[in-house]
Coordinates of C-alpha atoms and ligand atoms in Angstrom, one line a residue:
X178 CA 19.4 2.9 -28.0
X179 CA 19.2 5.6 -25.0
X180 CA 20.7 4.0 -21.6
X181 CA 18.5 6.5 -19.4
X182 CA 17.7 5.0 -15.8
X183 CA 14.9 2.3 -16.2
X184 CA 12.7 3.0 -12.7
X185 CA 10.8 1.0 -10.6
X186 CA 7.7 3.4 -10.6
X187 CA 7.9 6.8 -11.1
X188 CA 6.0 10.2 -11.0
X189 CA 3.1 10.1 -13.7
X190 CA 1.5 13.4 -14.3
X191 CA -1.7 13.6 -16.3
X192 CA -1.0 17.5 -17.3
X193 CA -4.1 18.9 -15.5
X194 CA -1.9 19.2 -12.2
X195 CA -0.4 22.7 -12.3
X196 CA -4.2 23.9 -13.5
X197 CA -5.1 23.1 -9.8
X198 CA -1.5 24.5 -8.3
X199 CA -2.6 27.9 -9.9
X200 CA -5.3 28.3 -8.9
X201 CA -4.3 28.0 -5.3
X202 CA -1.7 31.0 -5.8
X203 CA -4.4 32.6 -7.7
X204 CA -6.3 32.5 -4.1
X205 CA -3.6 32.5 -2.0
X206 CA -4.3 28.9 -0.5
X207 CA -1.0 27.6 0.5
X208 CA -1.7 25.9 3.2
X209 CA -2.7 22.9 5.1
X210 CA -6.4 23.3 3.9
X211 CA -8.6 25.4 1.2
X212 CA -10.1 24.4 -2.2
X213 CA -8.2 21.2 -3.1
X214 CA -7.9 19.5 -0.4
X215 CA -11.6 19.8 0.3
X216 CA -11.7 18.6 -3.2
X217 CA -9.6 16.0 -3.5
X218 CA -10.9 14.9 -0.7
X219 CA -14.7 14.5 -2.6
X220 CA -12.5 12.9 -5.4
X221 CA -11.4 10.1 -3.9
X222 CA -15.1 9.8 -1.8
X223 CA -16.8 9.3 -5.1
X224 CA -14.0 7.1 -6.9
X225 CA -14.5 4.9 -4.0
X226 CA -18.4 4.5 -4.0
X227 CA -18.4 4.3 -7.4
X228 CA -18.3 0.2 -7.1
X229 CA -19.1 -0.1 -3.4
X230 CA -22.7 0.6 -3.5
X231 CA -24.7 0.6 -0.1
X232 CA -21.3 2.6 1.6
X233 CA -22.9 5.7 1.3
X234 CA -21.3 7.4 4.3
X235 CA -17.7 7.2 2.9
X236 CA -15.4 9.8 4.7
X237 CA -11.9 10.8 3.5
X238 CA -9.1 13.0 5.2
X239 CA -6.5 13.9 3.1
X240 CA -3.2 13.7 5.3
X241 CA 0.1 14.5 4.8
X242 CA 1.4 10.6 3.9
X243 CA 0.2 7.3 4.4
X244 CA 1.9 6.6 7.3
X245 CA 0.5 9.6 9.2
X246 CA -3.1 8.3 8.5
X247 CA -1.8 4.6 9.9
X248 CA -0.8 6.5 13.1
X249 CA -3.7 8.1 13.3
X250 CA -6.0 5.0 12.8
X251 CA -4.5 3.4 15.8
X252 CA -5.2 6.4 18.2
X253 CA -8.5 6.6 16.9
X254 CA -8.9 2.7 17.7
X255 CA -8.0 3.9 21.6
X256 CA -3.9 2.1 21.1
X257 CA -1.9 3.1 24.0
X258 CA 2.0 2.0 25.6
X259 CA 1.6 -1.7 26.1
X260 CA -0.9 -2.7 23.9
X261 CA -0.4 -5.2 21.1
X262 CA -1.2 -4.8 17.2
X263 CA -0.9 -7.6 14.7
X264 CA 0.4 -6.6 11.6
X265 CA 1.5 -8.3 8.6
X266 CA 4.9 -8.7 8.3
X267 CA 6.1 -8.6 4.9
X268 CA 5.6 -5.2 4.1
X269 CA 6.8 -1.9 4.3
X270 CA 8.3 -0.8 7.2
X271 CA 5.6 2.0 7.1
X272 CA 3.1 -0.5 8.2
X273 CA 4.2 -1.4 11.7
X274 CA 6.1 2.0 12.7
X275 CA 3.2 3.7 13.9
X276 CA 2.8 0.8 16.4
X277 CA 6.2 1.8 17.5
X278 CA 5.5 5.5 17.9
X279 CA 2.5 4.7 20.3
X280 CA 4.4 2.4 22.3
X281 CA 2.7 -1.0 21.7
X282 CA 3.9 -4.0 20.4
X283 CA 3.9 -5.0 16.8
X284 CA 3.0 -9.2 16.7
X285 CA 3.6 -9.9 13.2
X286 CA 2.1 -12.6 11.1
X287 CA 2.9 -14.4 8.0
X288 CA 1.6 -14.4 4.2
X289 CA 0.4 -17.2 2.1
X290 CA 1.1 -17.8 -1.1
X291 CA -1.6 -17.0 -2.7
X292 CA -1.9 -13.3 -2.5
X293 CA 1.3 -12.7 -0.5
X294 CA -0.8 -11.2 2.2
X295 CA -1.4 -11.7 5.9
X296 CA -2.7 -15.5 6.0
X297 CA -5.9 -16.6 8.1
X298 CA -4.5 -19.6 9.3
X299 CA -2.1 -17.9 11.3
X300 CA -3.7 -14.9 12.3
X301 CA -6.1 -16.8 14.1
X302 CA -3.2 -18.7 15.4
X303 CA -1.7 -15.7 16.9
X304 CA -5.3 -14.0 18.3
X305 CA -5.3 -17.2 20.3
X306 CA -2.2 -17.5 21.6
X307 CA -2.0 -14.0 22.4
X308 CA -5.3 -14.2 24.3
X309 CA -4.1 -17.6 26.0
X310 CA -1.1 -15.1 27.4
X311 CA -3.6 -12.7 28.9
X312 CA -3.9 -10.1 26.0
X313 CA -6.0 -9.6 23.6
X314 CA -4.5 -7.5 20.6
X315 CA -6.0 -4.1 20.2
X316 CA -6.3 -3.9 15.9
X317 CA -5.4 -6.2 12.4
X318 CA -2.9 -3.9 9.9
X319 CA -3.5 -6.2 6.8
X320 CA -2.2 -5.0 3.8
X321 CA -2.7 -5.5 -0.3
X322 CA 0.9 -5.7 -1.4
X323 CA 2.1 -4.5 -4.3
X324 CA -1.7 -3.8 -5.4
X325 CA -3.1 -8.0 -4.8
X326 CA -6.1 -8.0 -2.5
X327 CA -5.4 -9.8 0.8
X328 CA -8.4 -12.6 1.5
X329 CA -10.8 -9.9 2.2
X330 CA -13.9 -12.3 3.8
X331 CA -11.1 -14.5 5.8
X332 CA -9.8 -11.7 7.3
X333 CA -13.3 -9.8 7.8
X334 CA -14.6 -13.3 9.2
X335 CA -11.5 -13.4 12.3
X336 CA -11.9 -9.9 12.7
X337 CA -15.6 -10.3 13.4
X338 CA -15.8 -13.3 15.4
X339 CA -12.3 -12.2 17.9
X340 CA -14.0 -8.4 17.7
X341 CA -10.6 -6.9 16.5
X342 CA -10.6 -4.4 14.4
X343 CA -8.5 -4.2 10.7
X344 CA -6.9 -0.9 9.7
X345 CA -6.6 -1.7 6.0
X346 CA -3.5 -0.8 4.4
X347 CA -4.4 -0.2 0.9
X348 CA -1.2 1.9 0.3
X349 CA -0.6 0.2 -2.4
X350 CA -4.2 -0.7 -3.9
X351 CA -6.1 2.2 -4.8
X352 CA -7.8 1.3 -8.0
X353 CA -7.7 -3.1 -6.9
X354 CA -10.6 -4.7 -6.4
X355 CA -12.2 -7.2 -4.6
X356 CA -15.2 -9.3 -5.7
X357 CA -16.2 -5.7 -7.7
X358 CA -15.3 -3.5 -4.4
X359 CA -12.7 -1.3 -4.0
X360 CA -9.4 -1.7 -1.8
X361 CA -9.4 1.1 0.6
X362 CA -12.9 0.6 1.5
X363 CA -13.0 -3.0 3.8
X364 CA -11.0 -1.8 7.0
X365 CA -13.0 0.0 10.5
X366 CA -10.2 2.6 8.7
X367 CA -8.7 2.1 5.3
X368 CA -5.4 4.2 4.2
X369 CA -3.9 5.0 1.1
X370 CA -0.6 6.7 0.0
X371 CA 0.5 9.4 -2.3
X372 CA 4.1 9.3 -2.1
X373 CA 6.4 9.7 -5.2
X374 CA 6.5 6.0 -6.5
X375 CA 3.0 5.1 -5.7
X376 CA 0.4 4.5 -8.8
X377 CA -1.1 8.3 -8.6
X378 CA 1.3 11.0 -6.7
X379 CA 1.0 14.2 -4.8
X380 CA 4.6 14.3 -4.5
X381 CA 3.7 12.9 -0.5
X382 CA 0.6 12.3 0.9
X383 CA -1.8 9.9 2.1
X384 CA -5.5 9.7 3.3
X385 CA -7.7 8.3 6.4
X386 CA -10.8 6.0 5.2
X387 CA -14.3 5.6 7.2
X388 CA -17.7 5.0 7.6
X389 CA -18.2 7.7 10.3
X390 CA -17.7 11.5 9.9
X391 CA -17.4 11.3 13.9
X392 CA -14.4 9.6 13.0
X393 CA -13.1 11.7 10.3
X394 CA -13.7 15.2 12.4
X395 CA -11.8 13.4 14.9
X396 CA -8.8 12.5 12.8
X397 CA -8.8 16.3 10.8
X398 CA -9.1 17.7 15.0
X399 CA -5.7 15.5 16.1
X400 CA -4.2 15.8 12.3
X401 CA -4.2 19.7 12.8
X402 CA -2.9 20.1 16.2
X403 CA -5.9 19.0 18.3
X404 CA -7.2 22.8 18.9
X405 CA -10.1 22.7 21.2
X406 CA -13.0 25.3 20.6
X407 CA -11.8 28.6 22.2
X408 CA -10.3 31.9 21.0
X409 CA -7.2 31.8 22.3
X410 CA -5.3 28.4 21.5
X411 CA -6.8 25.5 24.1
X412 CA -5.6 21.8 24.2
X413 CA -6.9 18.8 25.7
X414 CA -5.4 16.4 23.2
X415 CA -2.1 15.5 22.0
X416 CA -2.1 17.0 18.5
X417 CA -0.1 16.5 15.0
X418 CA 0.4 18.3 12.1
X419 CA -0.9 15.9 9.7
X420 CA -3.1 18.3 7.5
X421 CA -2.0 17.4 3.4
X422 CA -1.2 20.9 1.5
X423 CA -3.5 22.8 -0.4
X424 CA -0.6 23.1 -3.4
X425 CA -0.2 19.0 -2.6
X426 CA -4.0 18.3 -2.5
X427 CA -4.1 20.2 -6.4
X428 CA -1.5 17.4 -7.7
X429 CA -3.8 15.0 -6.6
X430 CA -6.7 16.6 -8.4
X431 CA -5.4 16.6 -11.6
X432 CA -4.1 12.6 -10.7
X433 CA -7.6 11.7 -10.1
X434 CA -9.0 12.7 -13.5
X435 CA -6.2 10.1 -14.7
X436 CA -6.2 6.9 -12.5
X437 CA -8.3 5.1 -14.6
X438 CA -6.0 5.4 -17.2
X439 CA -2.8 4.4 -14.5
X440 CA -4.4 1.4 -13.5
X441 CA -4.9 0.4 -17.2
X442 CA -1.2 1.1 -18.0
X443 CA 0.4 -0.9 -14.9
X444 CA -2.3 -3.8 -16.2
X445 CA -0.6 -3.6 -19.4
X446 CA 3.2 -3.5 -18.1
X447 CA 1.8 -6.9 -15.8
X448 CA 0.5 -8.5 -19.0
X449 CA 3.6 -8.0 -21.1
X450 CA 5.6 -9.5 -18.8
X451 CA 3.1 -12.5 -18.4
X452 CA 4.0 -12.6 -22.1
X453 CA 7.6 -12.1 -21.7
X454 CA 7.8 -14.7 -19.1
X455 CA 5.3 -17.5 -20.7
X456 CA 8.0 -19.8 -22.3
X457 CA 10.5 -19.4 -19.7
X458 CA 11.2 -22.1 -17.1
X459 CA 12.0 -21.2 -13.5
X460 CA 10.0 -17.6 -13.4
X461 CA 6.7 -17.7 -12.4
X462 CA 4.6 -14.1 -13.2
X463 CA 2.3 -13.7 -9.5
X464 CA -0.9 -13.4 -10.8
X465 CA -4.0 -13.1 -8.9
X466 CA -5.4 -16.6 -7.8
X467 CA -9.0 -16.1 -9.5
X468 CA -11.6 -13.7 -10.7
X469 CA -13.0 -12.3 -7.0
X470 CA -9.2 -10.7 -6.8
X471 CA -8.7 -7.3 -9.5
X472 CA -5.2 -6.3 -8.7
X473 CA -4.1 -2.4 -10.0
X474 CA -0.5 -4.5 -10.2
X475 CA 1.1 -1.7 -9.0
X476 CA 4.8 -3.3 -9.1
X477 CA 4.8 -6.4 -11.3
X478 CA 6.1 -9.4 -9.3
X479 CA 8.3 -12.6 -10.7
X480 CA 9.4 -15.5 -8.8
X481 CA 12.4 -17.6 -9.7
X482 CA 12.6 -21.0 -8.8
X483 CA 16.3 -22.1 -9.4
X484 CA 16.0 -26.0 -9.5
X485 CA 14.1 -25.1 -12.9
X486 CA 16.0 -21.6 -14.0
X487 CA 19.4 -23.6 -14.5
X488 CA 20.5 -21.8 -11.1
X489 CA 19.7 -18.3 -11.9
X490 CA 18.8 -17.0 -8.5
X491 CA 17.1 -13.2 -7.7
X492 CA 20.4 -11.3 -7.2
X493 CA 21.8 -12.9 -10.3
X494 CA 19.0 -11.1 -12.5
X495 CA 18.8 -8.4 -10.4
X496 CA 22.7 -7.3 -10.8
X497 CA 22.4 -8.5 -14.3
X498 CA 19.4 -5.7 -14.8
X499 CA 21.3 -3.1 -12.7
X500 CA 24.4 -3.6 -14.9
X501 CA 22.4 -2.6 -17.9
X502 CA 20.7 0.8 -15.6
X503 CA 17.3 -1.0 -14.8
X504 CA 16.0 -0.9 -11.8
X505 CA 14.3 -4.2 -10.3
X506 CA 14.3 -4.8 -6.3
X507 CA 13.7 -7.8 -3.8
X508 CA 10.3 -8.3 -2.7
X509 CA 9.7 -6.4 0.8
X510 CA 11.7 -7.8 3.2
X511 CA 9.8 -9.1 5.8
X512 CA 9.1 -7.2 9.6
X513 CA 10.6 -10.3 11.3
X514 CA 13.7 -10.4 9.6
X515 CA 14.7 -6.3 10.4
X516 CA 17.1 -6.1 12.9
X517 CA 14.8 -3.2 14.6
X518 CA 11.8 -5.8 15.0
X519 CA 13.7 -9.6 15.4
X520 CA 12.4 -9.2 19.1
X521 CA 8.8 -9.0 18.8
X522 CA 6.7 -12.0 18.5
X523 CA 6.2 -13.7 14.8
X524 CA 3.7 -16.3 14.2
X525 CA 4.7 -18.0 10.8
X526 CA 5.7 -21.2 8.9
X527 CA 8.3 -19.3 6.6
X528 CA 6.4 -18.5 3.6
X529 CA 7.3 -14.3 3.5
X530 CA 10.8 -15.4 3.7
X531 CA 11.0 -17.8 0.9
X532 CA 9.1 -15.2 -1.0
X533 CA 11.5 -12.6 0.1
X534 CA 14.2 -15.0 -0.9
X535 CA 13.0 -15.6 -4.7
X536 CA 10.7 -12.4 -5.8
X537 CA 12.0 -9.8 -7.8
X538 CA 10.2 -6.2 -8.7
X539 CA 10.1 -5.4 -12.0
X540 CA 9.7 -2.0 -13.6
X541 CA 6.1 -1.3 -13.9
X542 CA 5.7 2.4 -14.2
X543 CA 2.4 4.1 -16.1
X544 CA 5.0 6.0 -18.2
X545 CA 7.2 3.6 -19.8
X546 CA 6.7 3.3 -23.4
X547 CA 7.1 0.9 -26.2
X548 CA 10.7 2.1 -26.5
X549 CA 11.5 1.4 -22.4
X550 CA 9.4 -2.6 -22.8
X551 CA 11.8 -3.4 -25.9
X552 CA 14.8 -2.4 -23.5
X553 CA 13.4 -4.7 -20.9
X554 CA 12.6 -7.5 -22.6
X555 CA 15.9 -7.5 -24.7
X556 CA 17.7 -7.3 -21.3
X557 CA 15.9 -9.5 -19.3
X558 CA 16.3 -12.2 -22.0
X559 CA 19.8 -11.1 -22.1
X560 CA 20.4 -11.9 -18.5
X561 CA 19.0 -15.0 -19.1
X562 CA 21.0 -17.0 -21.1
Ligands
LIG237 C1 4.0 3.6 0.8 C2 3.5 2.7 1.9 C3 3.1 3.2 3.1 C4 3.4 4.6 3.6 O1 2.9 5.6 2.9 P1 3.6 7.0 2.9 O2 2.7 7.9 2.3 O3 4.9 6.9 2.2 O4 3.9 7.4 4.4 C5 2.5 2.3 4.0 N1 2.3 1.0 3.7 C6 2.6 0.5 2.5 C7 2.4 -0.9 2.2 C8 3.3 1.3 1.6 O5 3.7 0.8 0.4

């Protein structure tokens, strides 16, 4: 049996990709705008009406990463030096930098158990203790990790009543559902990714998500250098260069006409270690907590429990994996336990870190075939005895 590297999640292309690349050197488009991103941009508009009827003025700018369109959600939500931003804090770092880069102050907030995502209880603990100290914060960054909704109507309930805001991370969720509606569509702006590892790829990328074209003209005027109407170069704004690639944009393209399928396949990879996992004790398989939640199961999730696993802990079965050239990897470690972040305010009763303690990432890429899943399964049984 082939020992090739086992990933985590790794580049998928549906074959259609280099159609679109050629045709931009055909016209000459390489650059920060032309033909694909315009239509990759109208790509991921329709994918996400499709099941969100009534949001009919969907806007998308296609951006150079994730990240980028996170930064550019706060400025567009008026975040300056000194305000404060809750943000969920286990996640990727990716989440709460932008906060940084403005200035502000990240206030981060726990998960509960049930999605692993921001929890109510304590969000609205923290709005009203952060109010009681004479600030109000300025926006919500909840996010759907590893592809699991986050409790879309508690969230949307706090953020109405407190009038604050959510920038949804949905880095992670494009193709996830909630009660039939897409991920990507519930935040005042929704984000998504396109960097290497995530479900579809345009090698790096990401993308702003609105109701308002005010909003979106606004984000593609700061995303390419904030260049005020004039004939010689004129600016009243600070600008970035956030503008995703024409020859990026085409990669995307040709990973739109697939998604369906990826979604299917990391479904798949989540069931078949459901199955793996069914008879053994100690490892629990996070699945979502009832039919309103349609995860894309981006990564595939276990939890280990060592009174019942006979003391296996993470790292044992992590190492164990590694050892045989699988890769696997701790749950996100959460924003309140990075050294950059311990001094910023965290409202919590400890559930990200006992989840950060005992979860373990599983391989779960579209690509890995029947050939790859007996590999797994022999190993992880392996490292289980
Ligand atoms: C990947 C990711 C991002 C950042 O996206 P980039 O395109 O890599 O900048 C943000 N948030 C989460 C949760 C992510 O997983």
């Amino acid at each position: 049996m082939s020992n090739e590297k086992i990933w985590l999640s790794s580049p998928h292309m549906g074959g259609s990709e280099i159609n679109y690349i050629n045709s931009a050197f055909e016209q000459n488009w390489i650059a920060p705008l032309g033909p694909n991103v315009n239509g990759f941009e109208e790509d991921l508009k329709n994918y996400l009406q499709s099941y969100n009827s009534g949001d009919s003025s969907l806007e998308v700018a296609a951006l150079s990463s994730g990240t980028a369109a996170i930064h550019l959600a706060l400025v567009l939500l008026g975040v300056k030096n000194g305000d404060e931003v809750l943000c969920q804090s286990m996640t990727f770092a990716a989440s709460a930098n932008p906060i940084m880069y403005l200035g502000a102050t990240p206030v981060f907030v726990d998960s509960e158990e049930e999605t692993l995502n921001i929890c109510p209880i304590q969000l609205e603990i923290a709005i009203k203790d952060r109010i009681s100290k004479g600030k109000k914060p300025k926006a919500i960054i909840a996010v759907h990790l590893y592809g699991m909704p986050y409790k879309v109507e508690e969230i949307q309930r706090i953020s109405e009543e407190y009038d604050i805001p959510v920038i949804e991370d949905s880095a992670e969720a494009l193709g996830s559902k909630y009660k039939g509606m897409k991920c990507g569509t519930f935040g005042r702006f929704s984000i998504l990714s396109f960097n290497g590892n995530k479900i579809i790829t345009t090698s790096g990328g990401g993308a702003l998500v609105t109701n308002s074209l005010e909003a979106k003209k606004k984000a593609v005027f700061l995303a390419t250098q904030a260049r005020d109407e004039a004939p010689h170069y004129q600016h009243s704004h600070v600008g970035y260069n956030y503008r995703l690639s024409n020859i990026s944009a085409g990669i995307g393209r040709g990973q739109m006409e697939v998604l369906d399928k990826r979604v299917e396949a990391r479904r798949d990879m989540f069931q078949f270690y459901v199955n793996l996992f069914r008879t053994v004790d100690g490892v629990k398989v996070f699945e979502e907590p009832s039919e309103d939640y349609f995860s894309n199961h981006w990564l595939s999730v276990i939890e280990i429990d060592e009174t019942k696993s006979n003391g296996l802990q993470r790292e044992d079965l992590r190492k164990c994996l590694e050892s045989k050239n699988i890769e696997s990897r701790p749950l996100w470690k959460p924003m309140h336990m990075q050294p950059i972040f311990t001094d910023y305010p965290f409202y919590g009763t400890g559930v990200a870190e006992k989840k950060f303690e005992n979860g373990l990432c599983l391989p779960s890429g579209s690509n890995l075939n029947e050939v790859d899943r007996e590999r797994i399964k022999q190993a992880i049984l392996g490292c289980l005895k």
